[in-house]
Coordinates of C-alpha atoms in Angstrom, one line a residue:
M1 CA -36.0 -8.9 0.7
R2 CA -34.3 -6.6 -1.8
S3 CA -30.9 -7.8 -0.4
L4 CA -31.8 -11.4 -0.9
L5 CA -32.9 -10.7 -4.4
K6 CA -29.7 -8.9 -5.3
A7 CA -27.7 -11.8 -3.7
G8 CA -29.7 -14.3 -5.8
V9 CA -29.0 -12.4 -9.0
L10 CA -25.3 -12.2 -8.2
F11 CA -25.1 -15.9 -7.5
A12 CA -26.9 -16.7 -10.7
L13 CA -24.4 -14.5 -12.6
I14 CA -21.5 -16.2 -10.9
F15 CA -22.7 -19.7 -12.0
V16 CA -23.4 -18.5 -15.5
I17 CA -20.0 -16.8 -15.9
A18 CA -17.8 -19.1 -13.8
P19 CA -17.2 -21.7 -16.6
A20 CA -15.4 -18.8 -18.6
H21 CA -12.1 -19.7 -17.0
A22 CA -12.1 -22.9 -19.0
A23 CA -11.6 -20.8 -22.2
V24 CA -8.6 -18.9 -20.8
K25 CA -5.5 -20.6 -22.3
I26 CA -2.3 -18.9 -21.2
Q27 CA 0.8 -19.0 -23.4
D28 CA 4.3 -18.3 -22.1
V29 CA 6.0 -16.2 -24.8
K30 CA 9.7 -15.3 -24.7
S31 CA 11.3 -12.8 -27.1
P32 CA 14.7 -13.3 -28.8
K33 CA 16.1 -10.9 -26.1
G34 CA 14.5 -13.0 -23.3
I35 CA 11.6 -10.7 -22.4
V36 CA 8.7 -12.8 -21.2
A37 CA 5.0 -12.1 -21.5
W38 CA 1.9 -14.2 -20.8
L39 CA -0.5 -14.2 -23.6
V40 CA -4.2 -15.1 -24.0
E41 CA -4.9 -15.2 -27.7
D42 CA -8.4 -14.2 -28.6
H43 CA -9.4 -13.3 -32.2
S44 CA -13.1 -12.8 -31.5
L45 CA -12.6 -9.0 -31.7
P46 CA -9.9 -7.1 -33.5
I47 CA -8.5 -5.6 -30.3
I48 CA -5.2 -6.1 -28.4
T49 CA -4.7 -5.2 -24.8
F50 CA -1.2 -4.8 -23.2
Q51 CA -0.8 -4.6 -19.4
F52 CA 2.7 -4.2 -18.0
S53 CA 4.2 -3.4 -14.7
F54 CA 7.6 -2.3 -13.3
K55 CA 8.3 -3.3 -9.7
G56 CA 9.3 -0.2 -7.7
G57 CA 6.4 2.3 -7.1
T58 CA 6.0 5.2 -4.8
A59 CA 8.0 3.4 -2.1
Q60 CA 11.0 4.2 -4.3
D61 CA 10.4 8.0 -4.0
P62 CA 13.5 9.7 -2.7
E63 CA 13.1 11.3 0.8
G64 CA 11.8 14.9 0.4
K65 CA 10.5 14.1 -3.1
E66 CA 7.4 12.1 -2.3
G67 CA 5.0 12.1 -5.1
L68 CA 7.7 11.6 -7.8
A69 CA 6.5 8.3 -9.1
N70 CA 2.9 9.5 -9.2
L71 CA 3.8 12.7 -11.0
M72 CA 5.8 10.6 -13.5
T73 CA 2.8 8.4 -14.4
G74 CA 0.9 11.5 -15.5
L75 CA 3.5 12.4 -18.0
F76 CA 4.1 9.3 -20.2
D77 CA 1.5 10.3 -22.7
E78 CA 2.6 14.0 -22.6
G79 CA 5.4 13.7 -25.0
A80 CA 8.1 11.2 -25.9
G81 CA 10.9 10.8 -28.4
D82 CA 10.5 13.5 -31.1
L83 CA 6.8 14.0 -30.3
D84 CA 5.9 16.9 -27.9
S85 CA 2.8 16.7 -25.8
D86 CA 0.3 17.9 -28.4
A87 CA 1.8 15.7 -31.2
F88 CA 1.8 12.6 -29.0
Q89 CA -1.8 13.1 -27.8
L90 CA -3.0 13.9 -31.4
K91 CA -1.3 10.7 -32.7
L92 CA -2.9 8.6 -29.9
E93 CA -6.3 10.1 -30.7
E94 CA -5.9 9.5 -34.5
L95 CA -5.2 5.8 -33.8
G96 CA -8.1 5.4 -31.4
A97 CA -5.9 3.9 -28.7
E98 CA -6.3 4.1 -25.0
M99 CA -3.1 4.5 -22.9
S100 CA -2.8 5.0 -19.2
F101 CA -0.3 4.7 -16.4
R102 CA -0.6 4.6 -12.6
A103 CA 1.6 4.1 -9.6
N104 CA 1.0 2.4 -6.2
S105 CA 3.4 1.8 -3.4
D106 CA 5.0 -1.3 -5.1
E107 CA 4.7 -0.8 -8.8
I108 CA 4.3 1.5 -11.8
S109 CA 1.9 -0.1 -14.3
G110 CA 0.8 0.8 -17.8
Q111 CA -2.2 -0.3 -19.9
V112 CA -2.8 0.0 -23.6
R113 CA -5.8 -1.0 -25.7
M114 CA -5.6 -0.8 -29.5
L115 CA -7.2 -2.0 -32.7
A116 CA -5.2 -4.8 -34.2
D117 CA -4.9 -3.0 -37.5
N118 CA -3.2 0.0 -35.8
S119 CA -1.1 -2.0 -33.3
D120 CA 2.3 -1.3 -35.0
E121 CA 1.8 2.4 -34.8
V122 CA 0.3 2.3 -31.3
L123 CA 3.1 0.1 -30.0
E124 CA 5.6 2.5 -31.4
L125 CA 4.0 5.2 -29.2
V126 CA 4.2 2.8 -26.2
R127 CA 7.9 2.2 -27.0
L128 CA 8.6 6.0 -27.0
A129 CA 6.6 6.5 -23.8
V130 CA 8.4 3.7 -21.9
T131 CA 11.9 4.3 -23.2
S132 CA 12.1 8.0 -24.1
P133 CA 9.7 10.1 -22.1
R134 CA 10.4 13.8 -22.5
F135 CA 9.3 15.4 -19.2
D136 CA 9.0 18.8 -20.9
A137 CA 8.6 21.7 -18.6
D138 CA 5.1 22.8 -19.7
P139 CA 3.4 19.4 -19.2
V140 CA 5.3 18.8 -16.0
E141 CA 3.9 22.1 -14.5
R142 CA 0.4 21.4 -15.8
I143 CA 0.3 17.8 -14.3
R144 CA 1.9 19.1 -11.1
G145 CA -0.8 21.7 -10.8
Q146 CA -3.5 19.1 -11.2
I147 CA -2.0 17.0 -8.5
A148 CA -1.6 20.0 -6.2
V149 CA -5.4 20.7 -6.6
R150 CA -6.1 17.2 -5.4
I151 CA -3.7 17.4 -2.5
R152 CA -5.4 20.7 -1.4
S153 CA -8.8 19.1 -1.7
N154 CA -7.7 16.0 0.3
E155 CA -6.4 18.4 3.0
R156 CA -10.0 19.7 3.4
D157 CA -11.5 16.2 3.5
P158 CA -11.5 14.9 7.1
R159 CA -12.0 11.3 6.0
K160 CA -9.0 11.4 3.7
Q161 CA -7.0 13.1 6.4
G162 CA -8.0 10.3 8.8
F163 CA -6.7 7.6 6.4
R164 CA -3.5 9.7 5.9
K165 CA -2.9 9.9 9.7
L166 CA -3.7 6.2 10.0
S167 CA -1.0 5.3 7.5
E168 CA 1.5 7.5 9.3
A169 CA 0.6 5.8 12.6
L170 CA 0.8 2.3 11.2
Y171 CA 4.0 2.6 9.3
E172 CA 5.8 5.6 11.0
D173 CA 9.1 6.2 9.0
H174 CA 8.5 3.5 6.5
P175 CA 7.8 4.6 2.9
Y176 CA 4.3 3.1 3.2
A177 CA 3.5 6.0 5.6
H178 CA 3.8 8.5 2.7
S179 CA 1.1 9.6 0.5
D180 CA 1.5 8.4 -3.1
E181 CA 0.8 12.0 -4.2
G182 CA 3.3 13.5 -1.8
T183 CA 2.8 16.8 -0.1
L184 CA 2.6 20.3 -1.7
A185 CA 6.2 20.9 -0.6
S186 CA 7.6 17.6 -1.8
L187 CA 5.7 17.9 -5.1
A188 CA 7.0 21.4 -5.7
S189 CA 10.6 20.2 -5.2
I190 CA 10.5 17.6 -8.1
S191 CA 12.4 18.7 -11.2
P192 CA 12.4 17.2 -14.7
E193 CA 15.9 15.9 -13.9
D194 CA 14.5 14.0 -10.9
L195 CA 11.9 12.4 -13.2
K196 CA 14.6 11.4 -15.7
A197 CA 16.8 9.9 -12.9
F198 CA 13.9 8.0 -11.4
H199 CA 12.8 6.6 -14.8
A200 CA 16.4 5.6 -15.6
R201 CA 16.8 3.5 -12.4
V202 CA 13.3 2.0 -12.2
F203 CA 12.3 1.1 -15.8
A204 CA 14.3 -2.0 -16.7
R205 CA 13.7 -5.5 -18.1
S206 CA 14.6 -7.2 -14.8
N207 CA 11.6 -5.9 -13.0
L208 CA 9.1 -5.9 -15.9
T209 CA 6.0 -8.1 -16.1
I210 CA 3.8 -8.2 -19.1
G211 CA 0.3 -9.6 -19.9
V212 CA -1.2 -9.5 -23.4
V213 CA -4.8 -10.4 -24.5
G214 CA -6.4 -10.3 -27.9
A215 CA -5.9 -10.6 -31.6
I216 CA -2.2 -11.5 -31.7
D217 CA -0.4 -14.8 -31.7
A218 CA 2.8 -15.9 -30.0
E219 CA 4.9 -15.8 -33.1
R220 CA 4.1 -12.2 -33.8
L221 CA 4.2 -11.1 -30.1
A222 CA 7.7 -12.3 -29.4
P223 CA 9.5 -9.7 -31.7
V224 CA 7.0 -7.0 -30.6
L225 CA 8.2 -7.4 -27.0
D226 CA 11.8 -6.7 -28.1
R227 CA 10.7 -3.8 -30.2
V228 CA 8.7 -2.1 -27.4
F229 CA 10.8 -3.0 -24.3
G230 CA 14.2 -4.2 -25.7
E231 CA 15.9 -0.8 -25.4
L232 CA 15.4 -0.7 -21.7
P233 CA 18.4 -1.5 -19.5
Q234 CA 18.6 -5.0 -18.2
E235 CA 18.8 -4.3 -14.5
A236 CA 16.8 -1.9 -12.4
E237 CA 18.5 0.0 -9.6
L238 CA 15.8 -0.2 -6.9
N239 CA 16.4 0.9 -3.3
T240 CA 15.9 -1.8 -0.7
V241 CA 12.5 -1.4 1.0
A242 CA 12.3 -3.2 4.4
D243 CA 9.4 -5.4 5.4
V244 CA 7.3 -3.7 8.2
E245 CA 4.7 -4.8 10.7
P246 CA 1.8 -2.3 11.0
K247 CA 1.9 -0.8 14.5
L248 CA -1.4 -1.9 16.1
D249 CA -3.0 -1.3 19.5
Q250 CA -3.4 2.4 19.1
E251 CA -6.2 4.9 18.5
I252 CA -6.0 7.6 15.8
R253 CA -8.6 10.3 16.0
V254 CA -9.6 13.1 13.6
D255 CA -12.1 15.3 15.4
Y256 CA -14.6 17.2 13.3
P257 CA -18.1 18.4 14.1
L258 CA -20.2 16.7 11.5
P259 CA -23.0 14.2 12.0
Q260 CA -21.2 11.2 10.5
A261 CA -18.3 9.1 11.9
T262 CA -15.9 6.9 10.0
L263 CA -14.4 3.9 11.7
Q264 CA -11.5 1.7 10.6
L265 CA -9.9 -1.2 12.5
V266 CA -6.6 -2.7 11.4
Y267 CA -5.5 -6.2 12.3
P268 CA -2.5 -8.3 11.1
G269 CA -2.7 -9.8 7.6
V270 CA -1.0 -12.5 5.6
R271 CA 1.5 -12.5 2.8
R272 CA 0.3 -13.7 -0.6
D273 CA 2.8 -16.6 -0.4
D274 CA 1.7 -17.6 3.1
P275 CA 0.3 -21.2 3.3
E276 CA -2.6 -19.8 5.2
F277 CA -3.5 -17.2 2.5
F278 CA -6.7 -18.9 1.3
S279 CA -7.7 -19.6 4.8
A280 CA -7.4 -15.9 5.6
Y281 CA -9.1 -15.1 2.3
L282 CA -12.1 -17.2 3.3
L283 CA -12.1 -15.8 6.8
N284 CA -12.2 -12.2 5.4
Q285 CA -15.1 -13.3 3.1
I286 CA -17.1 -14.5 6.1
L287 CA -16.1 -11.5 8.3
G288 CA -16.9 -8.7 5.9
G289 CA -15.7 -9.4 2.3
G290 CA -19.0 -10.9 1.3
V291 CA -21.3 -8.2 0.2
F292 CA -24.6 -9.7 1.5
S293 CA -23.6 -12.8 3.5
S294 CA -20.9 -11.5 5.8
R295 CA -21.2 -11.3 9.5
L296 CA -20.4 -7.6 9.7
F297 CA -23.0 -6.6 7.0
N298 CA -25.7 -8.7 8.7
E299 CA -25.0 -7.5 12.3
V300 CA -24.3 -3.8 11.5
R301 CA -26.6 -3.1 8.5
E302 CA -29.3 -5.8 8.3
K303 CA -30.1 -6.4 12.0
R304 CA -29.5 -2.9 13.5
G305 CA -29.5 -0.4 10.6
L306 CA -26.4 1.3 12.0
A307 CA -24.8 1.9 8.6
Y308 CA -25.3 1.6 4.9
G309 CA -22.5 -1.0 4.9
A310 CA -19.7 -2.6 6.9
S311 CA -16.9 -4.4 5.2
S312 CA -13.4 -5.9 5.5
Y313 CA -10.5 -6.5 3.2
L314 CA -7.1 -8.1 3.1
D315 CA -4.3 -5.8 2.1
S316 CA -1.3 -7.9 1.0
R317 CA 1.4 -5.5 -0.2
D318 CA 5.0 -6.5 -0.9
H319 CA 6.3 -5.4 2.5
A320 CA 3.3 -5.2 4.8
Q321 CA 0.1 -7.0 5.2
S322 CA -3.1 -6.2 7.1
L323 CA -6.8 -7.1 7.6
A324 CA -8.9 -4.0 7.8
I325 CA -12.6 -3.4 8.8
Q326 CA -14.3 -0.2 7.8
T327 CA -17.7 1.5 8.1
A328 CA -19.3 4.9 8.4
T329 CA -22.3 5.6 10.7
S330 CA -24.1 8.4 12.4
A331 CA -21.9 10.0 15.1
E332 CA -24.4 9.4 17.9
R333 CA -24.4 5.6 17.1
A334 CA -20.6 5.3 16.5
S335 CA -20.0 3.8 19.9
E336 CA -22.7 1.2 19.5
T337 CA -21.4 0.4 16.0
L338 CA -17.9 -0.1 17.3
S339 CA -19.2 -2.4 20.0
V340 CA -21.1 -4.5 17.5
I341 CA -17.9 -4.8 15.3
E342 CA -15.9 -5.9 18.3
D343 CA -18.5 -8.5 19.2
V344 CA -18.4 -9.9 15.6
V345 CA -14.6 -10.1 15.7
S346 CA -14.6 -11.7 19.2
S347 CA -17.1 -14.3 18.1
L348 CA -15.2 -15.2 15.0
R349 CA -11.9 -15.3 16.9
D350 CA -13.2 -17.5 19.7
E351 CA -15.7 -19.8 17.9
G352 CA -14.7 -19.6 14.3
P353 CA -17.1 -19.8 11.4
T354 CA -19.8 -22.4 10.9
A355 CA -19.5 -25.1 8.3
E356 CA -22.3 -23.5 6.3
E357 CA -20.6 -20.1 6.3
L358 CA -17.4 -21.7 5.0
E359 CA -19.1 -23.5 2.2
T360 CA -21.0 -20.4 1.2
A361 CA -17.7 -18.4 1.2
K362 CA -16.0 -21.1 -0.9
T363 CA -18.8 -21.1 -3.5
Y364 CA -18.7 -17.4 -3.8
V365 CA -14.9 -17.0 -3.9
I366 CA -14.6 -19.8 -6.5
G367 CA -17.4 -18.5 -8.7
S368 CA -16.7 -14.8 -8.5
Y369 CA -13.1 -15.1 -9.8
A370 CA -14.4 -15.2 -13.4
I371 CA -16.4 -12.0 -12.8
N372 CA -13.6 -10.1 -11.1
N373 CA -10.7 -11.4 -13.1
L374 CA -11.7 -12.8 -16.4
D375 CA -14.7 -10.8 -17.6
S376 CA -12.9 -8.5 -20.0
S377 CA -9.6 -8.3 -21.9
I378 CA -8.4 -5.6 -19.5
A379 CA -9.3 -7.8 -16.5
I380 CA -7.6 -10.8 -18.0
A381 CA -4.4 -8.9 -18.9
R382 CA -4.3 -7.5 -15.4
T383 CA -4.7 -11.0 -14.0
L384 CA -1.9 -12.3 -16.1
V385 CA 0.5 -9.7 -14.7
G386 CA -0.7 -10.4 -11.1
L387 CA -0.2 -14.2 -11.5
Q388 CA 3.4 -13.6 -12.6
Q389 CA 4.2 -11.1 -9.9
D390 CA 2.9 -13.4 -7.2
S391 CA 4.7 -16.4 -8.8
L392 CA 1.5 -18.4 -8.8
G393 CA 2.2 -20.5 -11.9
I394 CA 0.8 -20.5 -15.4
D395 CA -1.7 -23.2 -14.3
Y396 CA -3.0 -21.3 -11.3
I397 CA -6.5 -20.7 -12.6
E398 CA -7.0 -24.4 -13.0
R399 CA -5.6 -25.2 -9.6
R400 CA -7.3 -22.4 -7.7
E401 CA -10.6 -24.1 -7.1
D402 CA -8.8 -27.2 -5.5
L403 CA -6.6 -24.9 -3.3
I404 CA -9.8 -23.2 -1.9
N405 CA -11.7 -26.5 -1.5
A406 CA -8.7 -27.9 0.5
V407 CA -9.2 -25.3 3.2
T408 CA -10.8 -26.9 6.3
L409 CA -13.0 -25.5 9.0
D410 CA -10.2 -26.0 11.5
D411 CA -7.8 -24.1 9.2
V412 CA -10.1 -21.0 9.2
K413 CA -10.6 -21.2 12.9
E414 CA -6.8 -21.3 13.5
T415 CA -6.3 -18.3 11.1
A416 CA -9.1 -16.4 12.9
R417 CA -7.3 -16.9 16.2
R418 CA -4.0 -15.9 14.6
L419 CA -5.2 -12.7 13.1
L420 CA -8.0 -11.5 15.3
S421 CA -6.3 -12.0 18.7
H422 CA -4.4 -8.8 18.4
E423 CA -5.6 -5.4 19.6
P424 CA -6.3 -3.5 16.4
A425 CA -5.3 0.0 15.4
L426 CA -8.5 2.1 15.5
L427 CA -9.2 5.1 13.4
V428 CA -12.1 7.4 14.4
V429 CA -13.0 10.3 12.2
G430 CA -15.9 12.4 13.7
P431 CA -16.8 13.9 17.0
A432 CA -14.3 12.6 19.4
D433 CA -16.6 12.3 22.4
Q434 CA -19.1 10.1 20.5
V435 CA -17.0 6.9 20.5
R436 CA -16.0 4.9 23.6
N437 CA -17.8 7.5 25.7
G438 CA -21.4 6.2 25.2
G439 CA -22.4 8.8 22.6

């Protein structure tokens, strides 16, 4: 009953918020030097949000220096230009601005929120951070030490060790097998010169994508783009990263004597530019992407009480794609839980979803876009960058609903057969003899 109530509230929110997309008017802004940004102008609050991304993330880490890109992202607000770490942080605090950077396997991204009245000074700090990071020895050692603490903590966490081993098994010698944070040894080997060399070859205008939201118009934004990013070199020098198919049909086990077991199953996925992408997206929603309406949640949680939750997600990275199922359950019921998951997958693969399930999934996926992608200036700015990176077109938000509604029941059935006919890779973290052996 409680689940139904939550679902009802969520759907009500979706229908209230969904029309928000009509207010998102995207402008394509080009600077005098040719730097492009997508802008959503909004003067309802005196705030400006910048989101920007450089293609080339942790997959660009040199061999033996894994963790380099991640370490670098912790240092952009630790001194740049003629400002050392303390001076840079003090200036940022005085201006009341928020600045952060992060790295994943495919990109290094930055995000800045500022008051419009302070934007000239804040954007000067962004310019210094992006074009002239200092990588001074003291902050490098401090951030390195913080990351090393996390790596040691992860090494004591069986679940995180399981996901680490799963990545290594799926991608073998591909860069996607490496931890974004690196290892203690690789982290220790990174010098300030390595950071400077990485920055010099990855931060360029050719692989830069920008989204801007807030109290700034296109006329003012265009020269700002040149002022902040115009000093960067035109071309990045990225290493070629090969596409890779995850290695399926294998079991990866991390044995530890605690009462809970973690299960993850990995199937093939789809590229973002695959014509079947939305068919796969709706399939995932029906399988385990929908919080309360999915088959996995109903069979594993609602009907049998085997776990607090069971879910699935599509992972569409630049060079590898997968569809993954995950849950955690008591060790003595891990085997039963795995059998239920396999039955759900088999049923969806052999019979496909019902027409009612597909319509429910379409309604949710269409309505939830505003909540997930357009409910704040940060979310909108992030969406603007994502739309450009995926080459979806400036009118994508208007076209998205029609693209989803065009997916037929036969389309999803075919995609289910395509993706779920493979033997998955299976990760088991927990007592080894509890799964597959009738525990």
